[in-house]
Amino acid sequence: MTPEALGPYNRRVRLVVEVRDDQDELELASGVFGAQGWGVRPARDGDSVTVDDGYAGLIVEVPVHGSRWTARSTAVEQLTTLAKRRKLDLWVRESKLIPPRPTETQTVYHVHRRVPADAGPVLRWLAEHWAAVGGLDVRHTLQLRGEYSDGQRERALAELGARNIGGPPFDPDAHDIRRAIGPRPEAGATQWRQDAGRVAVISAVVLVCVASGIVLGAFDTAWRFTALLVPAAVSWPTGAWMTSNAPRPKLVRLGCGLILAGSGTFAGWMWGRSEDTGLSGLLAGFGMTLGLGLTAFGLWYALSASWFSRNVQWFLPVLAAPLPFVLPWVGAFLHAVYLEDMFGIPADAVHVGFYWQYLVAMRPLAVAVLFLLGLIALAGWARHFNVQAPVSGFFRVSLVLAGLIAVLTVVQIALDDVEKAAGRAMAAAGAGHRPPGYFGLRAELVCVRPLGADTPVVNGPVPTAHPVLSFQPSGDTLWLWDPSSSRGDDTERHALRVRAEDVELVVAHGRRC
């Protein structure tokens, strides 16, 4: 059994384990560890492992998935926990994280078509610039180990001309090679250091340009255009650095710098034009961006190389199957709360399109999904740092409790939204305005004109001096809602029930009929 049987891993931890020097004990330990997919072998003379009297040394390699900071402690805990369950007499003498092999320097060559020899100066100039940005590529790439040199270039041309793996062959008269666009690699620097340097330079340029764009969009004076001097000044050195691994036309260098500096400046300008650019607004924006980034990484840590990622094709259909039945029920429930609990009108007395039941349930569903994604992201960070290994019981109980709290919070948010929407409608009716709709529930401000001398009204009498609310009726019975405060604080007692044949409704404008 290989380590892959346990699932993907990204860390390798090697342990020196002392086992009681007994043949049966050594065979049992080797079999138990090997059954987990771990690499096990006796300590050799070249390992220079010293053990206490009565013990023998084993070298065990444990694959771990997660952060490098907690990989060793997680591997030690997994091994010692397994040993306690199997009653093995051993202990871990040493643990070491095996670093990945350093990435070798490589040079990438792209094959492109040559500029025709009979091309005019303008066409040649355009073709050279187009080829420098990959416009004449024939989609053929060669990667060689080592840094670029004239000898390596000649070797690349010879290798391309001697081999054909399909498609049109490489023709030295019609084709040439160019290096990929990128910064010049630092001599003797590791890949990690080069990547960190690139990220640092690009981040600094973007932040400076975003700040200039914010200044440009936040102020209205003519002096704000001086902020463009900053991105203009950094465009050329940034473009030269981005294309420093190979000679490029000056226009290509300038264009690369302008793209990076211009995009950051434009983003800052939009931010400055649309958002509060004070200190509180900037901190809130950066905090939101940081939160989204942490959530995205947490979701990646939680879902990548997991049971979900391996069974997503079965899990998603099962999860989505109840939605066509759950959403209409939730929508009908919210509509009923709005009408019956807020206005005292039976839900079946008002006609609402069925599609509104789906739409009204979308918001609590979106809030529930956001809560769920937040919990999954939290679990992903815990998984990345292997928190669930030492405190798995506490972590699982906490996750379940957090899920219950999230469900209750979503329900409370949905009910508060219904109450606020009803409150806005009541306030608008009291002020003599047509209230806003609520997901298909449209209330009209109307004046009631009785058609007879005696009009039977439940919770009457029916007001004729001021307008009332009328929702779209369903059937021969009309339900009206009186916004007058004289009926008390219980809004359900403001509901009036009359027969449609006994009254005439006229659209009202203002607070008087």
Short mmCIF file of C-alpha atoms in Angstrom, two decimals:
data_model
loop_
_atom_site.label_atom_id
_atom_site.label_comp_id
_atom_site.label_asym_id
_atom_site.label_seq_id
_atom_site.Cartn_x
_atom_site.Cartn_y
_atom_site.Cartn_z
CA MET A 1 0.00 0.00 0.00
CA THR A 2 1.37 3.39 -0.99
CA PRO A 3 0.79 6.78 0.68
CA GLU A 4 -1.57 7.73 -2.17
CA ALA A 5 -4.10 5.26 -0.72
CA LEU A 6 -4.68 7.75 2.09
CA GLY A 7 -5.38 10.60 -0.32
CA PRO A 8 -3.25 13.47 -1.62
CA TYR A 9 -0.61 15.03 0.60
CA ASN A 10 1.72 18.02 0.36
CA ARG A 11 4.19 17.37 3.21
CA ARG A 12 6.55 14.53 4.03
CA VAL A 13 7.64 14.03 7.63
CA ARG A 14 10.37 11.53 8.49
CA LEU A 15 10.41 10.12 12.02
CA VAL A 16 13.01 8.20 13.97
CA VAL A 17 10.99 5.73 16.06
CA GLU A 18 12.41 3.57 18.84
CA VAL A 19 10.61 0.23 19.15
CA ARG A 20 11.26 -2.41 21.81
CA ASP A 21 13.98 -4.70 20.46
CA ASP A 22 11.81 -7.73 20.00
CA GLN A 23 11.24 -9.42 16.65
CA ASP A 24 7.49 -9.77 17.11
CA GLU A 25 7.20 -6.15 18.25
CA LEU A 26 9.22 -4.89 15.27
CA GLU A 27 7.18 -6.91 12.78
CA LEU A 28 3.90 -5.75 14.32
CA ALA A 29 4.98 -2.10 14.25
CA SER A 30 6.19 -2.36 10.66
CA GLY A 31 2.94 -4.03 9.60
CA VAL A 32 0.72 -1.49 11.39
CA PHE A 33 2.58 1.49 9.93
CA GLY A 34 2.77 -0.06 6.46
CA ALA A 35 -0.98 -0.71 6.48
CA GLN A 36 -1.48 3.05 6.88
CA GLY A 37 0.43 3.67 3.66
CA TRP A 38 3.51 4.96 5.50
CA GLY A 39 7.03 4.13 4.41
CA VAL A 40 8.80 1.96 7.02
CA ARG A 41 12.37 0.62 7.09
CA PRO A 42 14.94 -0.32 9.75
CA ALA A 43 17.54 2.29 10.58
CA ARG A 44 20.74 1.74 8.61
CA ASP A 45 24.32 2.46 9.57
CA GLY A 46 24.35 5.49 7.27
CA ASP A 47 21.49 7.05 9.27
CA SER A 48 23.69 7.29 12.38
CA VAL A 49 20.69 6.69 14.61
CA THR A 50 21.49 6.09 18.27
CA VAL A 51 18.87 4.30 20.35
CA ASP A 52 18.62 3.36 24.00
CA ASP A 53 19.44 -0.12 25.21
CA GLY A 54 16.69 -2.62 24.53
CA TYR A 55 15.27 -0.67 21.61
CA ALA A 56 15.68 -0.81 17.82
CA GLY A 57 15.36 2.09 15.40
CA LEU A 58 12.80 2.40 12.60
CA ILE A 59 12.62 5.17 9.99
CA VAL A 60 8.95 6.00 9.31
CA GLU A 61 7.83 8.49 6.67
CA VAL A 62 4.34 9.93 7.27
CA PRO A 63 2.57 11.91 4.52
CA VAL A 64 0.64 14.93 5.87
CA HIS A 65 -1.71 17.40 4.23
CA GLY A 66 -1.72 20.95 5.54
CA SER A 67 0.58 23.68 6.77
CA ARG A 68 4.30 23.12 7.11
CA TRP A 69 4.21 24.69 10.58
CA THR A 70 2.05 21.90 12.02
CA ALA A 71 3.14 19.00 9.81
CA ARG A 72 5.68 17.51 12.26
CA SER A 73 3.43 17.67 15.32
CA THR A 74 0.56 16.20 13.31
CA ALA A 75 2.70 13.30 12.06
CA VAL A 76 3.98 12.59 15.57
CA GLU A 77 0.47 12.64 16.98
CA GLN A 78 -0.90 10.36 14.26
CA LEU A 79 1.85 7.81 14.92
CA THR A 80 1.66 7.90 18.71
CA THR A 81 -2.16 7.73 18.68
CA LEU A 82 -2.04 4.67 16.42
CA ALA A 83 0.61 3.09 18.65
CA LYS A 84 -1.55 3.56 21.75
CA ARG A 85 -4.51 1.91 20.05
CA ARG A 86 -2.40 -1.07 18.99
CA LYS A 87 -0.54 -1.21 22.33
CA LEU A 88 2.90 -0.82 20.73
CA ASP A 89 5.93 -0.18 22.92
CA LEU A 90 7.60 2.71 21.13
CA TRP A 91 8.29 6.41 21.22
CA VAL A 92 9.34 9.04 18.69
CA ARG A 93 12.96 10.13 19.09
CA GLU A 94 13.21 12.64 16.22
CA SER A 95 10.98 14.24 13.58
CA LYS A 96 12.01 16.17 10.49
CA LEU A 97 10.12 17.84 7.67
CA ILE A 98 11.50 16.74 4.29
CA PRO A 99 11.71 19.85 2.11
CA PRO A 100 10.66 19.61 -1.54
CA ARG A 101 13.33 19.44 -4.19
CA PRO A 102 14.45 22.93 -5.28
CA THR A 103 13.03 24.00 -8.62
CA GLU A 104 15.62 24.01 -11.36
CA THR A 105 16.13 27.11 -13.45
CA GLN A 106 14.66 26.66 -16.89
CA THR A 107 14.36 28.72 -20.03
CA VAL A 108 11.20 28.61 -22.14
CA TYR A 109 11.44 29.17 -25.90
CA HIS A 110 8.40 29.91 -28.08
CA VAL A 111 8.52 29.22 -31.79
CA HIS A 112 7.15 32.01 -33.99
CA ARG A 113 7.09 32.84 -37.67
CA ARG A 114 9.82 35.06 -39.05
CA VAL A 115 9.05 38.41 -40.62
CA PRO A 116 9.13 38.03 -44.43
CA ALA A 117 12.38 39.26 -45.95
CA ASP A 118 10.56 41.36 -48.53
CA ALA A 119 8.40 43.16 -45.92
CA GLY A 120 8.48 46.94 -45.92
CA PRO A 121 9.83 48.95 -42.97
CA VAL A 122 6.40 49.71 -41.53
CA LEU A 123 5.18 46.13 -41.85
CA ARG A 124 8.46 44.82 -40.41
CA TRP A 125 8.17 47.20 -37.46
CA LEU A 126 4.62 46.08 -36.76
CA ALA A 127 5.50 42.40 -37.16
CA GLU A 128 8.48 42.64 -34.78
CA HIS A 129 6.33 44.24 -32.10
CA TRP A 130 3.53 41.74 -32.70
CA ALA A 131 5.95 38.82 -32.45
CA ALA A 132 7.43 40.23 -29.21
CA VAL A 133 4.05 39.86 -27.49
CA GLY A 134 3.30 36.43 -28.96
CA GLY A 135 1.27 37.43 -31.97
CA LEU A 136 3.11 35.24 -34.53
CA ASP A 137 3.48 32.13 -32.34
CA VAL A 138 2.86 28.74 -33.94
CA ARG A 139 1.96 27.17 -30.56
CA HIS A 140 5.23 25.27 -30.21
CA THR A 141 7.26 25.49 -26.97
CA LEU A 142 10.61 24.08 -25.89
CA GLN A 143 11.84 24.12 -22.28
CA LEU A 144 15.52 23.64 -21.46
CA ARG A 145 17.23 23.39 -18.09
CA GLY A 146 19.58 26.15 -17.05
CA GLU A 147 19.82 29.87 -17.63
CA TYR A 148 19.83 31.47 -21.05
CA SER A 149 23.02 31.68 -23.04
CA ASP A 150 24.00 31.89 -26.69
CA GLY A 151 25.09 28.26 -26.61
CA GLN A 152 21.75 27.20 -25.17
CA ARG A 153 19.92 29.11 -27.91
CA GLU A 154 21.94 27.33 -30.59
CA ARG A 155 21.23 23.99 -28.91
CA ALA A 156 17.49 24.83 -28.87
CA LEU A 157 17.52 25.65 -32.60
CA ALA A 158 19.39 22.43 -33.38
CA GLU A 159 17.01 20.35 -31.29
CA LEU A 160 13.93 21.89 -32.88
CA GLY A 161 15.33 21.39 -36.39
CA ALA A 162 16.31 17.76 -35.79
CA ARG A 163 13.03 16.54 -34.26
CA ASN A 164 9.44 16.55 -35.50
CA ILE A 165 6.68 15.26 -33.17
CA GLY A 166 3.84 16.02 -35.57
CA GLY A 167 2.46 18.97 -37.42
CA PRO A 168 4.52 21.30 -39.60
CA PRO A 169 8.26 20.80 -38.97
CA PHE A 170 10.51 23.55 -37.69
CA ASP A 171 12.00 25.47 -40.61
CA PRO A 172 14.97 27.73 -39.71
CA ASP A 173 14.22 29.91 -42.74
CA ALA A 174 10.57 30.46 -41.78
CA HIS A 175 10.66 30.15 -37.99
CA ASP A 176 12.56 31.68 -35.10
CA ILE A 177 12.41 31.40 -31.31
CA ARG A 178 11.83 33.94 -28.54
CA ARG A 179 11.95 33.76 -24.77
CA ALA A 180 8.82 34.17 -22.64
CA ILE A 181 8.13 37.59 -21.18
CA GLY A 182 9.20 37.92 -17.56
CA PRO A 183 11.68 39.49 -15.15
CA ARG A 184 15.33 38.49 -15.38
CA PRO A 185 16.08 35.70 -12.84
CA GLU A 186 18.47 36.67 -10.07
CA ALA A 187 21.79 34.86 -10.19
CA GLY A 188 22.03 32.34 -7.35
CA ALA A 189 18.59 33.19 -5.96
CA THR A 190 16.17 30.42 -5.04
CA GLN A 191 12.79 30.07 -6.71
CA TRP A 192 11.06 31.12 -3.50
CA ARG A 193 13.14 34.29 -3.30
CA GLN A 194 12.46 35.13 -6.95
CA ASP A 195 8.71 34.62 -6.54
CA ALA A 196 8.65 36.69 -3.35
CA GLY A 197 10.56 39.50 -5.10
CA ARG A 198 8.12 39.56 -8.00
CA VAL A 199 5.10 39.62 -5.70
CA ALA A 200 6.65 42.42 -3.64
CA VAL A 201 7.44 44.61 -6.66
CA ILE A 202 4.04 44.11 -8.31
CA SER A 203 2.20 44.71 -5.01
CA ALA A 204 4.13 47.93 -4.38
CA VAL A 205 3.41 49.25 -7.88
CA VAL A 206 -0.29 48.35 -7.66
CA LEU A 207 -0.71 49.95 -4.21
CA VAL A 208 1.00 53.18 -5.30
CA CYS A 209 -1.11 53.38 -8.46
CA VAL A 210 -4.33 52.60 -6.57
CA ALA A 211 -3.55 55.38 -4.10
CA SER A 212 -2.97 57.79 -7.00
CA GLY A 213 -6.28 56.75 -8.57
CA ILE A 214 -8.12 57.32 -5.27
CA VAL A 215 -6.69 60.83 -5.08
CA LEU A 216 -7.71 61.44 -8.69
CA GLY A 217 -11.30 60.33 -8.07
CA ALA A 218 -11.82 61.77 -4.61
CA PHE A 219 -10.98 65.42 -5.29
CA ASP A 220 -12.50 67.90 -7.74
CA THR A 221 -9.69 70.44 -8.05
CA ALA A 222 -7.45 70.71 -11.08
CA TRP A 223 -4.47 69.72 -8.92
CA ARG A 224 -5.82 66.18 -8.74
CA PHE A 225 -4.36 65.45 -12.19
CA THR A 226 -0.87 65.72 -10.70
CA ALA A 227 -1.58 62.30 -9.17
CA LEU A 228 -1.17 60.85 -12.68
CA LEU A 229 2.53 61.73 -12.52
CA VAL A 230 3.13 58.82 -10.14
CA PRO A 231 1.81 56.01 -12.41
CA ALA A 232 3.38 57.74 -15.41
CA ALA A 233 6.75 57.76 -13.62
CA VAL A 234 6.63 54.08 -12.64
CA SER A 235 5.35 52.80 -16.00
CA TRP A 236 8.71 52.69 -17.79
CA PRO A 237 10.82 51.11 -14.99
CA THR A 238 8.04 48.64 -14.24
CA GLY A 239 7.73 47.62 -17.89
CA ALA A 240 11.51 47.34 -18.25
CA TRP A 241 11.64 45.10 -15.17
CA MET A 242 8.72 42.94 -16.36
CA THR A 243 10.45 42.27 -19.74
CA SER A 244 14.07 42.21 -18.54
CA ASN A 245 14.69 38.52 -19.26
CA ALA A 246 15.08 39.20 -22.99
CA PRO A 247 15.54 42.27 -25.23
CA ARG A 248 12.17 43.74 -26.20
CA PRO A 249 11.12 46.76 -28.25
CA LYS A 250 10.76 49.90 -26.18
CA LEU A 251 7.09 50.19 -27.03
CA VAL A 252 6.45 46.68 -25.64
CA ARG A 253 8.29 47.53 -22.42
CA LEU A 254 6.31 50.73 -22.02
CA GLY A 255 3.03 48.96 -22.82
CA CYS A 256 3.57 46.28 -20.15
CA GLY A 257 4.26 48.98 -17.57
CA LEU A 258 1.25 51.03 -18.63
CA ILE A 259 -1.05 48.01 -18.38
CA LEU A 260 -0.01 47.29 -14.79
CA ALA A 261 0.09 50.92 -13.64
CA GLY A 262 -3.03 51.91 -15.58
CA SER A 263 -5.15 49.05 -14.24
CA GLY A 264 -4.25 49.92 -10.65
CA THR A 265 -4.90 53.63 -11.24
CA PHE A 266 -8.26 52.94 -12.88
CA ALA A 267 -9.33 50.69 -9.99
CA GLY A 268 -8.37 53.40 -7.51
CA TRP A 269 -10.22 56.06 -9.54
CA MET A 270 -13.42 53.99 -9.54
CA TRP A 271 -13.03 53.45 -5.81
CA GLY A 272 -12.49 57.14 -5.19
CA ARG A 273 -15.52 58.09 -7.29
CA SER A 274 -17.97 55.64 -5.75
CA GLU A 275 -16.92 55.04 -2.17
CA ASP A 276 -16.10 56.99 0.94
CA THR A 277 -12.39 57.66 0.69
CA GLY A 278 -11.95 58.66 4.33
CA LEU A 279 -9.84 56.62 6.67
CA SER A 280 -12.83 54.61 7.90
CA GLY A 281 -13.89 53.86 4.32
CA LEU A 282 -10.40 52.73 3.33
CA LEU A 283 -10.07 50.53 6.39
CA ALA A 284 -13.48 49.01 5.73
CA GLY A 285 -12.55 48.34 2.10
CA PHE A 286 -9.24 46.74 3.00
CA GLY A 287 -10.92 44.74 5.75
CA MET A 288 -13.56 43.46 3.33
CA THR A 289 -10.90 42.55 0.79
CA LEU A 290 -8.88 40.75 3.45
CA GLY A 291 -11.97 38.89 4.64
CA LEU A 292 -12.85 37.78 1.12
CA GLY A 293 -9.28 36.62 0.58
CA LEU A 294 -9.21 34.64 3.82
CA THR A 295 -12.57 33.08 2.99
CA ALA A 296 -11.43 32.14 -0.52
CA PHE A 297 -8.25 30.50 0.77
CA GLY A 298 -10.22 28.76 3.54
CA LEU A 299 -12.66 27.33 1.00
CA TRP A 300 -9.73 26.14 -1.11
CA TYR A 301 -8.09 24.45 1.90
CA ALA A 302 -11.39 22.84 2.87
CA LEU A 303 -12.56 21.57 -0.53
CA SER A 304 -9.33 20.73 -2.35
CA ALA A 305 -8.12 17.15 -1.96
CA SER A 306 -11.19 16.31 0.12
CA TRP A 307 -14.14 13.96 0.05
CA PHE A 308 -16.23 16.74 -1.48
CA SER A 309 -13.85 17.30 -4.39
CA ARG A 310 -13.75 13.56 -5.10
CA ASN A 311 -17.56 13.15 -4.98
CA VAL A 312 -18.80 16.54 -6.16
CA GLN A 313 -20.57 15.00 -9.17
CA TRP A 314 -22.81 13.02 -6.78
CA PHE A 315 -23.05 15.47 -3.89
CA LEU A 316 -24.29 18.57 -5.76
CA PRO A 317 -27.32 16.88 -7.43
CA VAL A 318 -28.38 15.43 -4.08
CA LEU A 319 -28.00 18.84 -2.44
CA ALA A 320 -29.89 20.67 -5.19
CA ALA A 321 -32.76 18.15 -5.50
CA PRO A 322 -34.83 19.48 -2.53
CA LEU A 323 -34.56 23.13 -3.60
CA PRO A 324 -37.59 23.12 -5.99
CA PHE A 325 -39.73 21.94 -3.07
CA VAL A 326 -38.13 23.83 -0.20
CA LEU A 327 -37.98 27.27 -1.84
CA PRO A 328 -41.74 27.59 -2.54
CA TRP A 329 -42.52 26.48 1.02
CA VAL A 330 -40.14 29.07 2.48
CA GLY A 331 -41.55 31.75 0.15
CA ALA A 332 -45.15 30.92 1.09
CA PHE A 333 -44.16 31.03 4.78
CA LEU A 334 -42.60 34.51 4.44
CA HIS A 335 -45.61 35.80 2.49
CA ALA A 336 -47.90 34.42 5.21
CA VAL A 337 -45.85 36.10 7.95
CA TYR A 338 -46.03 39.39 6.04
CA LEU A 339 -49.80 39.29 5.52
CA GLU A 340 -51.14 37.45 8.56
CA ASP A 341 -48.74 38.42 11.36
CA MET A 342 -48.15 42.00 10.21
CA PHE A 343 -51.46 43.04 8.59
CA GLY A 344 -53.90 40.44 9.92
CA ILE A 345 -54.95 39.41 6.39
CA PRO A 346 -55.21 35.68 5.52
CA ALA A 347 -52.54 34.62 3.05
CA ASP A 348 -55.01 32.71 0.85
CA ALA A 349 -57.11 35.88 0.40
CA VAL A 350 -54.35 37.55 -1.68
CA HIS A 351 -53.21 36.35 -5.08
CA VAL A 352 -49.41 36.11 -5.54
CA GLY A 353 -47.60 34.69 -8.57
CA PHE A 354 -45.86 31.40 -7.85
CA TYR A 355 -42.50 32.67 -9.09
CA TRP A 356 -42.46 35.30 -6.33
CA GLN A 357 -42.34 32.48 -3.80
CA TYR A 358 -38.97 31.46 -5.26
CA LEU A 359 -37.65 35.02 -5.34
CA VAL A 360 -38.61 35.89 -1.76
CA ALA A 361 -36.80 32.77 -0.54
CA MET A 362 -33.60 33.64 -2.40
CA ARG A 363 -32.34 36.18 0.13
CA PRO A 364 -32.45 33.89 3.21
CA LEU A 365 -31.01 31.16 1.00
CA ALA A 366 -28.14 33.48 -0.01
CA VAL A 367 -27.53 34.44 3.63
CA ALA A 368 -27.56 30.76 4.60
CA VAL A 369 -25.09 29.95 1.85
CA LEU A 370 -22.80 32.79 3.00
CA PHE A 371 -22.91 31.49 6.57
CA LEU A 372 -22.22 28.00 5.31
CA LEU A 373 -19.28 29.16 3.21
CA GLY A 374 -17.89 31.03 6.21
CA LEU A 375 -18.08 27.88 8.36
CA ILE A 376 -16.51 25.81 5.60
CA ALA A 377 -13.72 28.38 5.24
CA LEU A 378 -13.13 28.24 9.01
CA ALA A 379 -12.99 24.45 8.81
CA GLY A 380 -10.59 24.77 5.87
CA TRP A 381 -8.16 26.89 7.88
CA ALA A 382 -8.48 24.44 10.76
CA ARG A 383 -7.76 21.61 8.36
CA HIS A 384 -4.78 23.45 6.88
CA PHE A 385 -3.22 23.89 10.31
CA ASN A 386 -4.37 20.40 11.39
CA VAL A 387 -6.39 21.79 14.31
CA GLN A 388 -8.89 18.97 14.06
CA ALA A 389 -6.22 16.38 14.83
CA PRO A 390 -5.42 17.28 18.48
CA VAL A 391 -8.87 18.64 19.40
CA SER A 392 -11.12 16.81 16.96
CA GLY A 393 -13.98 16.26 19.42
CA PHE A 394 -14.13 19.88 20.56
CA PHE A 395 -13.77 21.13 16.99
CA ARG A 396 -16.65 18.99 15.68
CA VAL A 397 -18.97 20.00 18.53
CA SER A 398 -18.08 23.67 17.99
CA LEU A 399 -18.76 23.34 14.25
CA VAL A 400 -22.19 21.79 14.90
CA LEU A 401 -23.08 24.52 17.40
CA ALA A 402 -21.91 27.19 14.96
CA GLY A 403 -24.13 25.62 12.29
CA LEU A 404 -27.16 25.73 14.58
CA ILE A 405 -26.43 29.35 15.47
CA ALA A 406 -26.13 30.14 11.76
CA VAL A 407 -29.53 28.56 11.03
CA LEU A 408 -31.20 30.51 13.83
CA THR A 409 -29.48 33.70 12.67
CA VAL A 410 -30.75 33.21 9.11
CA VAL A 411 -34.29 32.69 10.39
CA GLN A 412 -34.05 35.82 12.54
CA ILE A 413 -32.69 37.88 9.62
CA ALA A 414 -35.52 36.70 7.36
CA LEU A 415 -38.21 37.54 9.93
CA ASP A 416 -36.64 40.94 10.66
CA ASP A 417 -36.64 41.67 6.93
CA VAL A 418 -40.36 40.86 6.75
CA GLU A 419 -41.10 43.08 9.75
CA LYS A 420 -39.11 46.00 8.34
CA ALA A 421 -40.80 45.70 4.94
CA ALA A 422 -44.23 45.70 6.59
CA GLY A 423 -43.23 48.68 8.74
CA ARG A 424 -42.21 50.67 5.65
CA ALA A 425 -45.53 49.85 3.99
CA MET A 426 -47.51 50.94 7.06
CA ALA A 427 -45.53 54.18 7.38
CA ALA A 428 -46.09 55.00 3.70
CA ALA A 429 -49.82 54.33 4.00
CA GLY A 430 -50.07 56.57 7.06
CA ALA A 431 -48.31 59.36 5.13
CA GLY A 432 -50.70 59.05 2.19
CA HIS A 433 -48.25 57.40 -0.23
CA ARG A 434 -48.49 54.16 -2.13
CA PRO A 435 -46.33 51.67 -0.18
CA PRO A 436 -43.53 49.71 -1.85
CA GLY A 437 -44.21 46.14 -2.90
CA TYR A 438 -42.84 43.06 -1.20
CA PHE A 439 -41.96 40.29 -3.67
CA GLY A 440 -45.27 40.24 -5.52
CA LEU A 441 -47.46 41.66 -2.76
CA ARG A 442 -48.60 45.03 -4.16
CA ALA A 443 -50.72 47.20 -1.86
CA GLU A 444 -52.83 50.00 -3.32
CA LEU A 445 -53.92 53.11 -1.41
CA VAL A 446 -57.68 53.33 -2.06
CA CYS A 447 -60.78 55.19 -0.90
CA VAL A 448 -63.83 53.08 0.02
CA ARG A 449 -67.29 54.12 -1.17
CA PRO A 450 -70.13 52.01 0.26
CA LEU A 451 -72.81 51.11 -2.31
CA GLY A 452 -75.61 50.67 0.22
CA ALA A 453 -76.89 52.19 3.43
CA ASP A 454 -75.83 49.26 5.60
CA THR A 455 -72.52 47.69 4.64
CA PRO A 456 -71.50 44.65 6.73
CA VAL A 457 -67.85 45.00 7.78
CA VAL A 458 -65.78 42.79 10.06
CA ASN A 459 -63.75 45.03 12.45
CA GLY A 460 -65.79 47.97 11.08
CA PRO A 461 -66.89 50.53 10.51
CA VAL A 462 -65.22 51.02 7.17
CA PRO A 463 -63.43 54.42 6.98
CA THR A 464 -64.55 56.77 4.21
CA ALA A 465 -62.68 59.94 5.16
CA HIS A 466 -59.15 58.59 4.73
CA PRO A 467 -57.67 55.94 2.41
CA VAL A 468 -56.91 52.34 3.33
CA LEU A 469 -54.67 49.65 1.89
CA SER A 470 -56.03 46.99 -0.44
CA PHE A 471 -53.93 44.02 -1.57
CA GLN A 472 -54.72 42.23 -4.80
CA PRO A 473 -57.90 40.30 -3.86
CA SER A 474 -58.61 36.66 -4.57
CA GLY A 475 -62.32 35.81 -4.52
CA ASP A 476 -65.48 37.72 -3.58
CA THR A 477 -64.16 38.94 -0.24
CA LEU A 478 -62.07 42.09 0.15
CA TRP A 479 -59.54 42.52 2.93
CA LEU A 480 -58.55 46.10 3.67
CA TRP A 481 -56.07 47.54 6.16
CA ASP A 482 -56.74 50.82 7.95
CA PRO A 483 -53.54 52.86 8.67
CA SER A 484 -55.30 55.02 11.29
CA SER A 485 -53.60 54.97 14.68
CA SER A 486 -56.97 55.17 16.43
CA ARG A 487 -57.37 51.40 16.10
CA GLY A 488 -54.52 50.74 18.54
CA ASP A 489 -51.03 49.29 18.43
CA ASP A 490 -52.09 45.79 17.39
CA THR A 491 -51.70 46.00 13.61
CA GLU A 492 -53.71 42.82 13.06
CA ARG A 493 -56.85 44.56 14.40
CA HIS A 494 -56.55 47.17 11.62
CA ALA A 495 -57.72 44.56 9.07
CA LEU A 496 -61.23 44.99 7.63
CA ARG A 497 -63.29 42.38 5.83
CA VAL A 498 -66.04 43.36 3.39
CA ARG A 499 -67.84 41.81 0.45
CA ALA A 500 -66.64 43.02 -2.93
CA GLU A 501 -70.22 43.65 -4.11
CA ASP A 502 -70.95 46.07 -1.23
CA VAL A 503 -68.21 48.67 -1.84
CA GLU A 504 -66.45 50.54 -4.57
CA LEU A 505 -62.68 51.16 -4.41
CA VAL A 506 -61.11 54.28 -5.92
CA VAL A 507 -57.37 54.91 -6.12
CA ALA A 508 -56.45 57.57 -3.54
CA HIS A 509 -53.83 60.31 -3.66
CA GLY A 510 -52.91 61.88 -0.35
CA ARG A 511 -54.19 61.42 3.17
CA ARG A 512 -57.83 62.41 2.51
CA CYS A 513 -60.61 60.96 0.40
#
